[in-house]
Amino acid sequence: MDRVDESTLKTIIEPFRIKSVEPLRHTTIEERERFLEKAGYNLFQIDAKNILIDLLTDSGTSAMSTEQWAAMMRGDESYAGSESFYRMKRVVQDLMGFKHVIPTHQGRAAERILFTVLCRKGHVVPNNTHFDTTRANIEFTGARAIDLPAPAARDTQARLDFKGNMDVVALEHLIAAEGAANIPLVMLTVTDNSGGGQPVSMENIAAVKRASSRHGIPFYLDACRFAENAWFIRQKEPGYEDWTPKQIAQKMFSYADGCTFSAKKDAFANIGGLLCTNDDRLAMQETNLLILTEGFPTYGGLAGRDLEAIAVGLEEVLDPDYLRYRITSTGYLGRHIADRGVPIVEPPGGHAIYIDAGRMLAHIPKEQFPAQALAVELYRHAGIRSVEIGAVMFGVNAQHELLRLAIPRRVYTQSHIDYVVEAILEVNQRRERIRGLAIESEPPFLRHFSARFRQL
Ligand SMILES: Cc1ncc(COP(=O)(O)O)c(C=O)c1O
């Protein structure tokens, strides 16, 4: 199974070659200064054509393979009963094992439908760390979203293996305090995106499942990066070194009663999502809502060709050569900046490197958004776009002031990453000169997308 293990060569290469290229456009510092001012110092508001290296997100930004493009050509665009849906469903069921597979246009649509059906005011939903759309969709129903990261996650510098784990003791306390009847589901995000892209161990998945089912509470995975999580388990959790990534993923899913999934991550698709469950009654309620806003159950807001891309992507992502390259190349960025003094969330996660901006820019108080200030400076200096994961995104719930550098899948080569390393090290050299920001205007939900800032 592990083709490269037999080789004596140590260099881990991109396990693909490039057939089609997209030019990048350089801009000057003066131009970028103007773009920043116009965008209110919010990088979501900057036009993509003015970005050199875009590490805003790994979501929907993957390069698709020749096999995915070929499959898209046979997309069945029938309104009802599309062959593409059944192909996708077979792949999903083989991997995840859920009885009901509901396609949605992206992950948050799955979340919206799930929480609309399950949650109401007075309810509480625990997670290791809720992603921003997950939290917002729960809170929109009137329920509360509670983060229960394992204590190890608090120290960003601790080099421990499974810092994405949930604190199961805290989960038990929460269930005792709130009452099982007020907890419509327990979620676990693999890998833990908002908690530094850190993996969750199989042992922890099993423990969370046990605690949930002891109280009759359904257990869901937010499975966006299930394949990356599976690779970490294979590398770091005793007993799994000889398992294939697919076998590990199947075991992870076997504990869950359902999942939400954004196909824009570990399915290499540019759009798409899934809501899965084993519960017939729930599936019926969800499907009714799906028809209202997303579409008929055999396309759910997607084109037939998108379903084909997801079906192929879900198989490709489990290739050991790909996962080895993926996790190694993210670690390459992390080690090259951390070993030269830039504090990152240790150890490097799967899809992104998170700079601990609170620590790096210790002279900027939290109220002046150090991670946002660092994002602005990195763009100004080198045209690199990153994203703040701190008080702008999560308000008072922010555990840390992080700057996330998310790596799109199969998109950038090592020289792109070397450029990013050089730029970050230069910014770090003159970090004392970076100033904080103040918010000028903000919307009521998900303010990080459109808030405007001014420099202090
Ligand atoms: C952990 C997690 N959950 C949910 C989502 C939402 O998925 P989508 O962007 O497809 O709506 C994301 C997206 O980044 C995510 O990282």
XYZ file of C-alpha atoms and ligand atoms in Angstrom:
472
model
C 0.000 0.000 0.000
C 2.795 2.421 0.940
C 4.547 2.725 -2.379
C 7.270 5.192 -1.367
C 8.270 3.322 1.808
C 10.455 0.981 -0.256
C 12.549 3.857 -1.637
C 15.892 5.002 -0.215
C 15.240 8.574 -1.387
C 14.257 10.933 1.416
C 12.826 13.872 -0.550
C 9.050 13.960 -0.428
C 7.806 15.432 -3.685
C 4.464 16.809 -4.806
C 2.832 13.550 -6.012
C 1.472 15.146 -9.197
C 2.690 17.120 -12.190
C 1.159 20.320 -13.521
C -0.885 20.312 -16.692
C -2.659 23.622 -16.551
C -1.333 26.821 -14.947
C -2.822 30.053 -13.642
C -0.613 33.178 -13.700
C 0.096 35.116 -10.497
C 0.259 38.916 -10.524
C 2.808 40.942 -8.571
C 1.768 44.279 -7.053
C 3.839 47.015 -5.384
C 3.766 47.943 -1.696
C 2.177 51.315 -2.640
C -0.596 49.544 -4.549
C -1.212 47.175 -1.664
C -1.366 50.094 0.771
C -4.186 51.575 -1.352
C -6.021 48.231 -1.592
C -5.831 47.883 2.199
C -7.269 51.320 2.817
C -10.119 50.712 0.376
C -10.830 47.309 1.989
C -11.016 48.779 5.513
C -8.005 46.611 6.466
C -10.139 43.506 5.989
C -8.452 40.989 3.678
C -11.788 39.360 2.772
C -12.555 42.621 0.990
C -9.461 42.576 -1.261
C -9.882 41.409 -4.859
C -8.228 38.041 -5.514
C -6.387 39.438 -8.525
C -4.410 41.634 -6.133
C -3.184 38.704 -4.034
C 0.095 36.967 -4.848
C -0.127 33.906 -2.590
C -3.587 33.220 -1.222
C -3.543 31.386 2.099
C -6.922 32.739 3.188
C -8.446 29.290 3.150
C -8.026 25.704 2.044
C -11.773 25.633 1.369
C -12.880 25.266 -2.243
C -9.403 26.252 -3.413
C -8.025 22.807 -4.312
C -6.614 22.006 -7.731
C -8.778 19.275 -9.192
C -7.225 16.236 -10.836
C -7.524 15.074 -14.443
C -9.788 12.282 -13.168
C -12.081 14.790 -11.473
C -12.329 16.937 -14.608
C -12.963 13.834 -16.689
C -15.707 12.702 -14.301
C -17.326 16.133 -14.479
C -17.876 15.611 -18.194
C -20.182 12.707 -17.429
C -22.174 14.648 -14.828
C -25.831 13.679 -15.098
C -27.761 16.943 -14.807
C -31.197 15.294 -14.428
C -33.347 17.138 -11.912
C -34.443 13.902 -10.229
C -32.637 10.567 -9.854
C -29.308 11.747 -11.306
C -26.833 8.911 -11.887
C -24.120 11.232 -10.517
C -25.926 11.345 -7.172
C -26.015 7.567 -6.912
C -22.326 7.340 -7.826
C -21.463 9.862 -5.125
C -23.742 8.150 -2.593
C -22.040 4.772 -3.186
C -18.609 6.293 -2.513
C -19.842 8.109 0.605
C -21.584 5.045 2.019
C -18.565 2.831 1.390
C -16.383 5.337 3.270
C -18.676 6.753 5.931
C -21.289 4.031 6.265
C -24.271 6.335 6.891
C -27.751 5.312 5.793
C -28.859 8.737 4.555
C -26.643 10.951 2.404
C -28.032 14.425 1.756
C -26.095 16.668 -0.650
C -25.902 20.392 0.103
C -24.220 23.296 -1.657
C -21.580 23.542 1.074
C -20.875 22.588 4.675
C -22.745 25.434 6.315
C -25.955 24.516 4.468
C -25.718 21.069 6.066
C -25.176 22.760 9.432
C -28.124 25.090 8.960
C -30.469 22.213 8.132
C -29.195 19.987 10.956
C -29.412 22.663 13.650
C -32.766 23.992 12.423
C -34.210 20.514 12.920
C -32.454 19.675 16.204
C -31.801 22.895 18.149
C -33.839 25.533 19.926
C -33.487 28.120 22.678
C -32.259 26.528 25.913
C -30.255 23.879 24.078
C -26.497 23.490 24.278
C -24.198 21.956 21.641
C -20.688 20.924 22.743
C -17.766 20.548 20.318
C -13.981 20.400 20.699
C -13.959 23.835 19.014
C -16.841 25.073 16.902
C -15.924 26.455 13.521
C -17.292 29.975 12.932
C -20.185 28.926 10.664
C -21.049 26.061 13.021
C -21.192 28.380 16.011
C -23.190 30.993 14.083
C -25.726 28.465 12.801
C -26.236 27.029 16.305
C -26.601 30.475 17.869
C -29.028 31.483 15.116
C -31.477 28.859 16.470
C -31.191 30.332 19.977
C -29.065 27.443 21.274
C -25.593 27.871 22.798
C -22.389 26.534 21.241
C -19.866 25.419 23.861
C -16.189 24.680 23.140
C -14.602 21.917 25.222
C -11.012 21.610 23.969
C -8.688 19.311 25.896
C -6.560 21.217 28.451
C -3.428 20.439 26.357
C -4.721 22.789 23.647
C -4.415 25.789 25.937
C -0.617 25.896 25.648
C 0.050 26.720 21.993
C 3.705 25.765 22.426
C 3.194 22.234 23.794
C 4.274 19.678 21.184
C 1.687 17.020 21.942
C 0.156 14.615 19.454
C -3.629 15.055 19.638
C -4.318 18.596 20.761
C -7.633 18.566 18.882
C -9.125 16.156 21.421
C -12.245 17.049 23.369
C -12.103 17.288 27.156
C -14.323 14.298 27.943
C -14.441 15.076 31.677
C -15.718 18.571 30.849
C -18.277 16.979 28.511
C -19.556 14.777 31.344
C -19.809 17.828 33.627
C -21.672 19.774 30.951
C -24.161 16.946 30.447
C -24.699 16.730 34.228
C -25.133 20.513 34.539
C -27.385 21.115 31.522
C -29.262 17.788 31.419
C -29.063 15.381 28.484
C -32.483 16.511 27.257
C -31.045 19.956 26.537
C -28.142 18.624 24.484
C -29.548 17.628 21.074
C -26.153 16.453 19.786
C -22.452 16.338 20.620
C -20.069 17.331 17.825
C -16.385 16.695 17.251
C -14.484 18.584 14.556
C -11.779 16.560 12.783
C -9.266 18.058 12.460
C -9.927 20.924 14.857
C -9.736 23.873 12.454
C -10.339 26.691 14.927
C -8.106 24.946 17.467
C -4.988 25.053 15.297
C -5.827 22.312 12.770
C -4.888 19.768 15.426
C -5.967 16.137 15.052
C -8.303 14.121 17.258
C -7.244 10.627 18.305
C -9.325 7.531 17.655
C -9.314 6.963 21.410
C -10.885 10.387 21.970
C -13.491 9.851 19.224
C -14.447 6.579 20.930
C -14.548 8.219 24.379
C -16.774 11.085 23.186
C -19.060 8.554 21.530
C -19.268 6.526 24.752
C -20.067 9.589 26.874
C -22.731 10.755 24.411
C -24.471 7.438 23.970
C -24.490 6.741 27.706
C -26.895 9.698 27.888
C -28.717 8.905 24.638
C -27.274 11.941 22.841
C -26.467 11.606 19.111
C -22.782 12.028 18.233
C -21.797 13.868 15.031
C -18.510 14.460 13.295
C -17.781 17.753 11.566
C -15.757 15.740 9.087
C -14.313 18.394 6.735
C -10.734 17.161 7.135
C -11.343 13.500 7.960
C -8.513 12.247 5.699
C -5.877 14.519 7.221
C -7.064 13.412 10.668
C -6.813 9.767 9.581
C -3.208 10.307 8.484
C -2.268 11.792 11.861
C -3.834 8.780 13.595
C -1.799 6.475 11.358
C 1.387 8.350 12.165
C 0.911 8.997 15.847
C -1.572 6.663 17.489
C -0.181 3.249 18.433
C -1.822 0.353 16.636
C -2.733 2.123 13.391
C 0.641 2.224 11.611
C -0.313 -0.634 9.267
C -3.858 0.529 8.546
C -4.729 2.275 5.290
C -6.041 5.853 5.611
C -9.373 4.553 4.328
C -9.618 1.874 7.022
C -8.842 4.480 9.680
C -11.414 6.900 8.247
C -14.020 4.125 8.140
C -13.383 3.384 11.792
C -13.646 7.093 12.710
C -17.016 7.328 10.963
C -18.236 4.061 12.506
C -18.508 5.804 15.892
C -20.707 8.620 14.584
C -24.483 8.792 14.268
C -24.134 11.351 11.507
C -21.871 14.023 10.093
C -21.693 17.381 8.427
C -19.105 17.658 5.694
C -17.756 20.409 3.504
C -16.583 18.790 0.254
C -14.510 21.938 -0.326
C -11.785 20.491 1.884
C -10.972 16.778 1.880
C -12.904 16.012 -1.310
C -10.850 18.401 -3.501
C -14.103 19.924 -4.769
C -14.572 23.619 -5.424
C -18.096 23.468 -4.013
C -20.318 20.997 -2.170
C -21.290 19.559 1.171
C -23.040 16.637 2.812
C -25.369 15.982 5.709
C -25.428 12.336 6.756
C -27.412 10.457 9.358
C -28.555 6.985 10.324
C -31.854 8.310 11.739
C -34.813 7.823 9.343
C -37.109 10.362 10.993
C -34.436 13.027 11.141
C -33.493 12.381 7.518
C -37.081 12.976 6.476
C -37.260 16.312 8.327
C -33.893 17.327 6.903
C -34.897 16.404 3.374
C -38.050 18.510 3.686
C -35.936 21.525 4.614
C -33.436 20.688 1.900
C -36.117 20.908 -0.759
C -37.173 24.304 0.569
C -33.791 25.979 0.199
C -31.214 23.719 -1.473
C -33.031 21.584 -4.013
C -34.282 18.095 -4.784
C -32.614 15.371 -2.649
C -30.604 13.928 -5.550
C -28.764 17.178 -6.215
C -29.202 19.375 -3.109
C -27.999 22.692 -4.517
C -25.242 21.166 -6.639
C -24.839 20.381 -10.319
C -24.482 16.710 -11.281
C -20.888 17.451 -12.296
C -20.115 18.697 -8.772
C -21.357 15.394 -7.335
C -18.972 13.581 -9.711
C -16.027 15.738 -8.576
C -16.832 14.909 -4.947
C -17.095 11.173 -5.650
C -13.652 11.075 -7.280
C -12.100 13.466 -4.746
C -13.196 11.375 -1.766
C -11.236 8.440 -3.144
C -8.159 10.431 -4.233
C -7.757 12.136 -0.871
C -7.092 8.802 0.828
C -4.016 8.056 -1.320
C -1.131 7.582 1.165
C 1.344 9.366 -1.148
C -0.926 12.410 -1.239
C -1.515 12.479 2.521
C 2.172 12.024 3.306
C 3.058 14.944 0.997
C 0.196 17.056 2.347
C 1.043 16.730 6.024
C 4.799 16.963 5.377
C 4.495 20.137 3.300
C 2.357 21.887 5.901
C 4.931 20.891 8.516
C 7.705 22.290 6.257
C 6.206 25.781 6.450
C 5.647 25.440 10.192
C 9.146 24.222 11.051
C 10.897 26.772 8.822
C 9.290 29.717 10.588
C 9.042 28.261 14.099
C 12.658 27.133 14.219
C 13.672 30.722 13.430
C 11.701 32.287 16.242
C 8.119 32.734 14.999
C 5.730 31.296 17.596
C 3.270 28.897 15.949
C 0.670 26.570 17.364
C 2.745 23.476 17.950
C 2.930 20.977 16.459
C 2.020 21.976 12.858
C -1.558 21.018 11.971
C -2.848 19.334 8.839
C -4.174 22.043 6.549
C -2.669 25.187 8.008
C -0.019 26.805 10.139
C -1.264 29.082 12.885
C 1.021 31.859 14.081
C 0.436 32.801 17.705
C 0.082 36.520 16.994
C -0.729 37.312 20.631
C 2.735 36.050 21.527
C 4.552 37.417 18.453
C 3.045 40.912 18.796
C 2.973 41.012 22.592
C 3.046 44.841 22.483
C -0.446 44.947 20.873
C -3.265 44.397 23.410
C -5.991 41.867 22.551
C -8.542 44.693 22.159
C -6.438 45.988 19.254
C -6.571 42.690 17.360
C -2.921 41.584 17.040
C -3.725 38.699 14.661
C -5.665 40.975 12.314
C -2.793 43.481 12.464
C -0.357 40.727 11.495
C -2.579 39.638 8.579
C -2.606 43.215 7.295
C 1.173 43.518 7.636
C 1.890 40.255 5.816
C -0.262 41.366 2.908
C 1.287 44.839 2.853
C 4.807 43.417 2.928
C 4.532 40.502 0.479
C 1.044 40.239 -1.062
C 0.247 37.151 1.036
C -3.319 36.739 2.244
C -3.975 34.927 5.529
C -6.837 34.999 8.009
C -7.317 36.103 11.588
C -8.652 33.483 13.998
C -9.040 35.455 17.174
C -11.186 38.148 18.700
C -12.399 39.509 15.344
C -13.752 36.087 14.369
C -14.875 34.807 17.766
C -15.288 37.901 19.957
C -15.137 37.085 23.655
C -15.083 33.337 22.891
C -11.634 33.591 21.283
C -9.162 31.366 23.107
C -6.113 32.766 21.314
C -5.019 35.449 18.840
C -4.020 33.306 15.870
C -3.098 34.060 12.276
C -3.948 31.120 10.041
C -1.955 30.350 6.911
C -4.169 27.756 5.204
C -2.597 25.754 2.405
C -4.831 25.082 -0.617
C -4.570 21.432 -1.690
C -2.254 20.601 -4.624
C -1.937 24.304 -5.571
C 1.368 25.801 -4.409
C 4.854 24.374 -4.895
C 7.773 24.425 -2.493
C 9.162 27.692 -3.951
C 5.869 29.438 -3.207
C 6.142 28.232 0.365
C 9.801 29.328 0.547
C 8.661 32.827 -0.459
C 6.066 32.765 2.342
C 8.731 31.661 4.843
C 11.064 34.503 3.801
C 8.271 37.093 4.035
C 7.162 35.954 7.507
C 10.718 35.990 8.815
C 11.184 39.555 7.534
C 7.941 40.713 9.147
C 9.012 39.034 12.386
C 12.308 40.962 12.324
C 10.525 44.282 12.607
C 7.451 43.177 14.532
C 7.771 45.984 17.151
C 6.797 48.491 14.469
C 3.413 46.828 13.727
C 0.438 48.764 15.118
C -2.955 47.553 16.316
C -6.389 48.158 14.759
C -9.790 49.403 15.884
C -13.159 48.349 14.454
C -15.015 51.091 12.575
C -18.122 49.124 11.581
C -19.352 45.521 11.875
C -22.400 43.372 10.967
C -24.386 41.426 13.632
C -23.132 37.938 12.565
C -19.803 36.619 11.251
C -18.264 40.057 11.495
C -14.831 39.005 10.253
C -16.114 38.803 6.666
C -17.122 42.438 6.375
C -16.014 44.486 9.419
C -14.002 47.625 8.613
C -10.967 48.663 10.660
C -8.719 51.674 11.082
C -5.072 51.635 12.001
C -4.111 52.984 15.421
C -14.398 22.711 10.521
C -15.313 23.367 9.519
N -16.636 23.167 9.612
C -17.487 23.712 8.725
C -17.040 24.509 7.696
C -18.041 25.130 6.745
O -17.941 24.617 5.457
P -18.335 25.506 4.176
O -17.304 26.574 4.040
O -18.325 24.531 3.048
O -19.676 26.081 4.414
C -15.671 24.748 7.576
C -15.164 25.600 6.491
O -14.045 26.074 6.496
C -14.779 24.150 8.505
O -13.449 24.324 8.434
